[in-house]
Short mmCIF file of C-alpha atoms and ligand atoms in Angstrom, two decimals:
data_model
loop_
_atom_site.label_atom_id
_atom_site.label_comp_id
_atom_site.label_asym_id
_atom_site.label_seq_id
_atom_site.Cartn_x
_atom_site.Cartn_y
_atom_site.Cartn_z
CA MET A 5 -13.74 -2.87 -39.72
CA SER A 6 -15.41 0.48 -39.99
CA LYS A 7 -15.64 2.33 -36.68
CA SER A 8 -19.42 1.95 -36.49
CA ASP A 9 -19.21 -1.87 -36.64
CA LEU A 10 -17.45 -2.04 -33.30
CA ILE A 11 -19.50 -3.66 -30.54
CA ILE A 12 -18.53 -2.88 -26.95
CA LYS A 13 -20.13 -4.90 -24.16
CA GLY A 14 -21.12 -3.54 -20.77
CA ASP A 15 -23.89 -1.55 -19.12
CA SER A 16 -24.36 2.00 -20.27
CA LEU A 17 -22.73 4.57 -18.03
CA PRO A 18 -23.46 8.02 -19.45
CA GLY A 19 -22.66 9.74 -16.13
CA MET A 20 -19.15 8.35 -15.83
CA PRO A 21 -16.29 10.81 -15.22
CA TRP A 22 -15.23 12.52 -18.41
CA GLU A 23 -13.33 15.45 -19.85
CA ASP A 24 -12.91 16.07 -23.56
CA ARG A 25 -9.50 15.70 -25.15
CA PRO A 26 -7.67 18.98 -24.54
CA GLN A 27 -7.21 21.16 -27.60
CA GLY A 28 -4.06 20.33 -29.47
CA CYS A 29 -3.62 16.98 -27.70
CA LYS A 30 -2.67 14.26 -30.17
CA GLU A 31 -2.34 11.46 -27.66
CA VAL A 32 -4.66 8.46 -27.49
CA MET A 33 -5.23 8.96 -23.77
CA TRP A 34 -5.16 12.17 -21.81
CA ARG A 35 -5.11 12.97 -18.11
CA PHE A 36 -7.88 14.48 -15.99
CA SER A 37 -7.08 18.17 -15.47
CA LYS A 38 -7.80 17.83 -11.74
CA ASN A 39 -5.40 14.93 -11.18
CA PRO A 40 -4.62 13.50 -8.75
CA VAL A 41 -8.23 12.56 -8.21
CA ILE A 42 -7.50 10.97 -4.81
CA PRO A 43 -4.91 12.62 -2.55
CA ARG A 44 -2.56 10.55 -0.40
CA ASN A 45 -4.07 11.69 2.89
CA ILE A 46 -7.78 11.40 2.08
CA ILE A 47 -8.20 9.55 5.39
CA PRO A 48 -6.29 10.54 8.53
CA THR A 49 -4.23 7.35 8.70
CA SER A 50 -3.27 7.02 5.01
CA ASN A 51 0.27 7.53 3.82
CA SER A 52 -0.84 6.94 0.23
CA VAL A 53 -3.90 5.84 -1.82
CA PHE A 54 -3.14 4.27 -5.19
CA ASN A 55 -3.53 1.12 -7.34
CA SER A 56 -7.24 1.01 -6.53
CA ALA A 57 -10.41 -0.44 -8.07
CA VAL A 58 -13.72 1.29 -8.72
CA VAL A 59 -17.00 0.00 -10.21
CA PRO A 60 -20.51 1.29 -10.84
CA PHE A 61 -22.65 0.45 -7.80
CA LYS A 62 -26.35 1.24 -7.25
CA ASP A 63 -26.91 4.84 -8.37
CA GLY A 64 -23.24 5.73 -7.96
CA TYR A 65 -19.91 3.99 -7.55
CA ALA A 66 -18.06 1.85 -5.04
CA GLY A 67 -14.42 1.01 -4.76
CA VAL A 68 -11.77 -0.98 -2.97
CA PHE A 69 -8.76 1.22 -2.37
CA ARG A 70 -5.19 0.44 -1.59
CA CYS A 71 -4.45 2.66 1.39
CA ASP A 72 -1.01 2.15 2.84
CA ASP A 73 -1.16 3.49 6.38
CA THR A 74 1.35 5.66 8.23
CA ASN A 75 2.96 2.50 9.61
CA ARG A 76 3.50 1.81 5.89
CA ARG A 77 1.33 -1.30 6.10
CA MET A 78 -0.59 -2.31 2.99
CA ARG A 79 -4.35 -2.25 3.62
CA LEU A 80 -7.59 -2.22 1.64
CA HIS A 81 -10.39 0.25 2.38
CA VAL A 82 -13.91 0.49 0.96
CA GLY A 83 -15.17 3.74 -0.53
CA PHE A 84 -18.31 5.14 -2.12
CA SER A 85 -18.93 8.01 -4.50
CA LYS A 86 -21.78 9.66 -6.36
CA ASP A 87 -19.62 10.79 -9.28
CA ALA A 88 -16.54 8.50 -9.14
CA ILE A 89 -14.39 11.58 -8.56
CA HIS A 90 -15.15 12.66 -4.98
CA TRP A 91 -14.70 9.64 -2.75
CA ASP A 92 -15.81 8.88 0.75
CA ILE A 93 -13.31 6.27 1.92
CA LYS A 94 -13.95 4.43 5.18
CA GLU A 95 -11.38 5.08 7.85
CA THR A 96 -11.37 1.49 9.08
CA LYS A 97 -9.75 -1.16 6.91
CA LEU A 98 -11.73 -3.75 4.99
CA GLU A 99 -12.21 -6.90 7.10
CA PHE A 100 -12.90 -10.10 5.19
CA VAL A 101 -15.26 -12.77 6.54
CA CYS A 102 -13.71 -16.21 6.15
CA ASP A 103 -14.70 -19.62 7.56
CA ASP A 104 -11.14 -20.91 7.43
CA GLN A 105 -8.69 -19.03 9.64
CA GLU A 106 -5.75 -20.45 7.71
CA ILE A 107 -6.91 -18.33 4.77
CA GLY A 108 -8.67 -15.54 6.68
CA ASN A 109 -5.61 -14.70 8.79
CA PHE A 110 -4.76 -11.23 7.50
CA VAL A 111 -1.13 -10.43 6.71
CA TYR A 112 -1.28 -7.70 4.06
CA ALA A 113 -3.39 -6.78 1.06
CA TYR A 114 -2.67 -4.60 -1.95
CA ASP A 115 -3.42 -3.83 -5.61
CA PRO A 116 -7.14 -4.81 -5.65
CA ARG A 117 -9.28 -5.37 -8.72
CA VAL A 118 -13.11 -5.54 -8.60
CA CYS A 119 -15.13 -7.46 -11.20
CA PHE A 120 -18.91 -7.82 -11.42
CA ILE A 121 -19.86 -11.31 -12.60
CA GLU A 122 -23.48 -12.46 -12.83
CA ASP A 123 -24.83 -11.38 -9.44
CA ARG A 124 -21.91 -10.22 -7.31
CA TYR A 125 -18.68 -8.29 -7.15
CA TYR A 126 -15.50 -10.31 -6.91
CA VAL A 127 -12.42 -8.73 -5.39
CA THR A 128 -8.99 -10.09 -6.25
CA TRP A 129 -5.88 -8.67 -4.65
CA CYS A 130 -2.32 -9.39 -3.78
CA ASN A 131 -2.71 -11.28 -0.53
CA GLY A 132 0.03 -12.07 1.94
CA TYR A 133 0.17 -15.83 2.51
CA HIS A 134 3.79 -16.89 2.91
CA GLY A 135 4.54 -14.26 0.31
CA PRO A 136 2.23 -12.60 -2.17
CA THR A 137 -0.47 -14.61 -3.93
CA ILE A 138 -3.94 -13.82 -5.29
CA GLY A 139 -6.66 -13.47 -2.68
CA VAL A 140 -10.30 -13.80 -3.77
CA ALA A 141 -13.50 -12.57 -2.13
CA TYR A 142 -17.00 -11.59 -3.14
CA THR A 143 -19.51 -9.04 -1.96
CA PHE A 144 -23.04 -8.06 -2.87
CA ASP A 145 -23.14 -4.79 -0.98
CA PHE A 146 -19.58 -3.59 -0.27
CA GLU A 147 -20.35 -4.09 3.42
CA THR A 148 -19.66 -7.81 3.88
CA PHE A 149 -16.83 -9.43 1.94
CA HIS A 150 -16.66 -13.23 1.90
CA GLN A 151 -13.12 -14.43 1.45
CA LEU A 152 -12.56 -17.58 -0.64
CA GLU A 153 -9.46 -19.71 -1.13
CA ASN A 154 -6.37 -18.05 -2.56
CA ALA A 155 -6.37 -18.72 -6.29
CA TYR A 156 -2.74 -19.76 -6.67
CA LEU A 157 0.36 -20.81 -4.82
CA PRO A 158 2.70 -17.98 -3.85
CA PHE A 159 4.24 -16.05 -5.47
CA ASN A 160 1.77 -14.30 -7.69
CA ARG A 161 0.48 -10.78 -8.34
CA ASN A 162 -1.95 -8.91 -10.60
CA GLY A 163 -4.90 -11.33 -10.51
CA VAL A 164 -7.50 -9.88 -12.88
CA MET A 165 -10.81 -11.62 -13.57
CA PHE A 166 -12.77 -11.61 -16.83
CA PRO A 167 -16.30 -10.21 -16.43
CA ARG A 168 -18.02 -13.39 -17.64
CA LYS A 169 -17.37 -17.10 -17.78
CA ILE A 170 -15.28 -18.31 -20.70
CA ASN A 171 -15.65 -21.88 -21.94
CA GLY A 172 -18.09 -22.40 -19.03
CA ASN A 173 -15.51 -21.45 -16.40
CA TYR A 174 -14.52 -18.38 -14.43
CA ALA A 175 -11.36 -16.93 -15.94
CA MET A 176 -8.47 -14.91 -14.51
CA LEU A 177 -5.17 -13.44 -15.63
CA SER A 178 -2.26 -13.45 -13.22
CA ARG A 179 1.46 -12.84 -13.08
CA PRO A 180 3.61 -15.43 -11.29
CA SER A 181 6.42 -13.62 -9.49
CA ASP A 182 8.91 -13.87 -6.66
CA ASN A 183 8.83 -12.64 -3.06
CA GLY A 184 10.64 -9.38 -3.85
CA HIS A 185 10.61 -6.66 -6.50
CA THR A 186 10.35 -9.25 -9.25
CA PRO A 187 12.72 -8.51 -12.15
CA PHE A 188 10.72 -10.71 -14.58
CA GLY A 189 7.09 -11.51 -15.29
CA ASP A 190 4.75 -12.96 -17.89
CA ILE A 191 0.94 -12.82 -17.92
CA PHE A 192 -0.84 -16.20 -17.62
CA TYR A 193 -4.50 -17.21 -17.96
CA SER A 194 -6.33 -19.70 -15.72
CA GLU A 195 -9.86 -21.08 -15.45
CA SER A 196 -11.96 -22.31 -12.54
CA PRO A 197 -15.32 -24.11 -12.48
CA ASP A 198 -16.10 -22.98 -8.92
CA MET A 199 -13.86 -20.03 -7.89
CA CYS A 200 -11.93 -22.46 -5.69
CA PHE A 201 -9.84 -24.69 -7.94
CA TRP A 202 -7.87 -22.91 -10.65
CA GLY A 203 -6.25 -24.72 -13.57
CA LYS A 204 -6.01 -24.95 -17.36
CA HIS A 205 -3.12 -22.50 -17.07
CA ARG A 206 -2.09 -20.92 -20.36
CA HIS A 207 0.69 -18.49 -21.23
CA VAL A 208 -0.61 -15.17 -22.58
CA MET A 209 2.40 -12.91 -23.09
CA SER A 210 5.97 -12.24 -22.07
CA PRO A 211 7.78 -8.92 -21.74
CA ALA A 212 8.48 -7.46 -25.17
CA PRO A 213 11.93 -7.56 -26.75
CA PHE A 214 13.86 -4.45 -25.73
CA GLU A 215 14.40 -3.53 -29.40
CA ASP A 216 10.65 -3.54 -30.11
CA SER A 217 9.09 -1.90 -27.07
CA ALA A 218 11.39 -1.04 -24.19
CA TRP A 219 8.76 0.26 -21.74
CA GLN A 220 7.52 -3.32 -21.34
CA CYS A 221 10.76 -5.26 -21.64
CA THR A 222 11.31 -6.25 -17.97
CA LYS A 223 7.88 -7.45 -16.79
CA ILE A 224 4.21 -6.98 -17.53
CA GLY A 225 0.96 -7.42 -15.61
CA ALA A 226 -2.76 -7.13 -16.33
CA GLY A 227 -4.44 -3.90 -15.23
CA PRO A 228 -8.19 -3.25 -15.24
CA ILE A 229 -10.86 -5.92 -15.91
CA PRO A 230 -10.70 -6.67 -19.68
CA ILE A 231 -13.45 -5.09 -21.77
CA GLU A 232 -15.30 -7.36 -24.22
CA THR A 233 -15.51 -5.97 -27.76
CA SER A 234 -16.16 -7.44 -31.21
CA GLU A 235 -12.41 -7.02 -31.84
CA GLY A 236 -11.49 -9.16 -28.81
CA TRP A 237 -10.91 -8.52 -25.13
CA LEU A 238 -9.36 -5.10 -24.70
CA LEU A 239 -6.67 -5.50 -22.05
CA ILE A 240 -4.89 -2.53 -20.55
CA TYR A 241 -1.71 -3.74 -18.86
CA HIS A 242 1.35 -2.27 -17.20
CA GLY A 243 4.86 -2.80 -18.43
CA VAL A 244 8.17 -2.16 -16.75
CA LEU A 245 11.52 -0.90 -17.98
CA HIS A 246 14.58 -1.34 -15.76
CA SER A 247 16.53 1.90 -16.08
CA CYS A 248 19.73 2.93 -14.34
CA ASN A 249 17.48 4.61 -11.73
CA GLY A 250 15.21 1.62 -11.10
CA PHE A 251 11.90 0.38 -12.45
CA VAL A 252 9.73 2.62 -14.66
CA TYR A 253 6.05 1.62 -14.95
CA SER A 254 3.96 2.61 -18.00
CA PHE A 255 0.82 1.11 -19.50
CA GLY A 256 -0.35 -0.03 -22.91
CA SER A 257 -3.03 -2.15 -24.55
CA ALA A 258 -3.59 -5.54 -26.16
CA LEU A 259 -6.46 -7.38 -27.82
CA LEU A 260 -7.01 -10.99 -26.73
CA ASP A 261 -9.01 -13.64 -28.56
CA LEU A 262 -12.58 -13.77 -27.20
CA ASP A 263 -12.81 -17.57 -26.78
CA GLN A 264 -9.14 -18.30 -26.19
CA PRO A 265 -7.92 -15.20 -24.33
CA TRP A 266 -4.40 -16.60 -24.03
CA LYS A 267 -4.04 -15.86 -27.74
CA VAL A 268 -2.90 -12.26 -28.21
CA LYS A 269 -4.15 -10.76 -31.47
CA PHE A 270 -2.54 -7.33 -31.19
CA ARG A 271 -0.26 -5.60 -28.70
CA SER A 272 0.73 -1.95 -28.68
CA GLY A 273 4.38 -1.12 -29.21
CA PRO A 274 4.07 2.47 -27.96
CA TYR A 275 2.67 3.04 -24.46
CA LEU A 276 -0.69 4.66 -23.81
CA LEU A 277 0.62 6.52 -20.78
CA SER A 278 4.03 6.78 -19.14
CA PRO A 279 5.10 8.64 -16.00
CA GLN A 280 5.59 12.26 -17.04
CA LYS A 281 3.71 14.51 -14.62
CA ASP A 282 5.21 15.54 -11.29
CA TYR A 283 2.72 13.42 -9.34
CA GLU A 284 3.70 10.36 -11.43
CA CYS A 285 7.43 10.98 -11.14
CA MET A 286 7.66 12.10 -7.51
CA GLY A 287 6.34 10.20 -4.53
CA ASP A 288 7.10 7.08 -2.53
CA VAL A 289 8.10 5.17 -5.68
CA PRO A 290 8.99 7.57 -8.50
CA ASN A 291 8.09 6.96 -12.14
CA VAL A 292 5.07 4.70 -11.77
CA VAL A 293 1.71 4.73 -13.53
CA PHE A 294 -0.15 1.56 -12.54
CA PRO A 295 -3.74 1.01 -13.82
CA CYS A 296 -6.12 -1.18 -11.78
CA ALA A 297 -9.61 -0.16 -12.91
CA ALA A 298 -11.59 1.39 -15.74
CA LEU A 299 -15.13 2.67 -16.19
CA HIS A 300 -16.58 2.63 -19.69
CA ASP A 301 -19.72 3.54 -21.56
CA PRO A 302 -20.43 1.34 -24.62
CA GLU A 303 -22.55 3.94 -26.43
CA SER A 304 -20.15 6.87 -26.31
CA LYS A 305 -17.12 4.49 -26.37
CA ARG A 306 -15.60 6.47 -23.52
CA ILE A 307 -13.20 4.93 -21.05
CA ALA A 308 -11.81 6.35 -17.80
CA VAL A 309 -8.79 4.55 -16.39
CA TYR A 310 -7.88 4.78 -12.68
CA TYR A 311 -4.18 4.42 -12.09
CA GLY A 312 -1.78 4.67 -9.20
CA CYS A 313 0.76 7.49 -9.51
CA ALA A 314 4.23 7.06 -7.98
CA ASP A 315 2.70 4.62 -5.43
CA THR A 316 1.29 7.70 -3.69
CA VAL A 317 -1.91 9.11 -5.22
CA THR A 318 -4.56 8.07 -7.73
CA GLY A 319 -4.95 9.54 -11.21
CA LEU A 320 -7.57 9.36 -13.93
CA ALA A 321 -6.99 9.24 -17.70
CA PHE A 322 -9.56 9.32 -20.50
CA GLY A 323 -9.82 7.94 -24.01
CA TYR A 324 -12.14 6.45 -26.61
CA ILE A 325 -12.24 2.66 -26.84
CA ASP A 326 -12.44 2.65 -30.65
CA GLU A 327 -9.36 4.87 -30.85
CA ILE A 328 -7.45 2.69 -28.38
CA ILE A 329 -8.33 -0.40 -30.44
CA GLU A 330 -7.24 1.30 -33.64
CA PHE A 331 -3.99 2.41 -31.99
CA THR A 332 -3.35 -1.12 -30.66
CA LYS A 333 -3.82 -2.65 -34.10
CA LYS A 334 -1.96 0.01 -36.02
CA HIS A 335 1.11 -0.03 -33.79
CA SER A 336 1.05 -3.71 -32.88
CA ILE A 337 4.35 -5.50 -32.33
CA ILE A 338 2.74 -8.85 -33.09
C1 BMA B 416 4.75 -3.64 -7.84
C2 BMA B 416 3.58 -3.57 -6.88
C3 BMA B 416 2.77 -2.32 -7.14
C4 BMA B 416 3.62 -1.09 -7.23
C5 BMA B 416 4.81 -1.31 -8.14
C6 BMA B 416 5.76 -0.15 -8.16
O1 BMA B 416 5.58 -4.72 -7.54
O2 BMA B 416 4.05 -3.56 -5.55
O3 BMA B 416 1.87 -2.16 -6.08
O4 BMA B 416 2.86 -0.03 -7.75
O5 BMA B 416 5.51 -2.46 -7.75
O6 BMA B 416 6.33 0.06 -6.89
#
């Protein structure tokens, strides 16, 4: 493939956040010079704001943010922004509307993803229901959020939808887990005809062998909404290494088959980003970079990834989609 043959799907977004690659930088992705883009105390009651999801909305951006409060309870908050850098986050937590109190009974909520499909924004998050599972809701306006059935049985985390139906069904990646700080984890794929019943479960990928790619040898989980390209679905995912000091979270990239996304075509051996800056290595949980959202512009091939840093603040990293695809293919461990 020559670079110019690459097709990237999505609406154009020329005004998305961007900074050119710093001089002398040889890395595929680089950090925003003003990181962290969202401080931990952006609202009076927040202990930390991280692992959050942003999308283009009207003439600006909207987001669902993980704001752990000063009781250290995990909560979601809605925010709006003109430039996707300066955020106005509501001080009151997001309240879901749900007809069924069994499902609507709020316990905790964290690690949201937001995906626009057809006419609405779907939110998936780690929802407390006898342990973590994947909560699902939709909104048209980021004011009212209609909560649907949980997608899976507990325990599950990292529910990430595809931005269009596949094989006529809604499609989601997820990561079955346990009720604690799961020391294992593979990514699976599921389909649903109606956003209520999820099935056709397929295995996508396991942690990598330690000898091949140690940053992702303990567990892995999908990050932002996959981006459709002519080379396959570009998936940015986190991977975990269990060191003598605990878990270390980095992120890398894979290309999934367009029609059968459980088939992995390429998977990066080296990471795209690992915890190296002070704000990624110091905080409530040291040594964590955890991506949950990305903005991209198909014409310029630019991507901006939002990632949680040390479970405390939110960072932004930039790259070019064609370069990330080339990197994924060139350094693939498959
Ligand atoms: C995972 C989730 C994430 C968190 C990560 C590191 O299990 O809880 O929200 O960023 O651990 O603590």
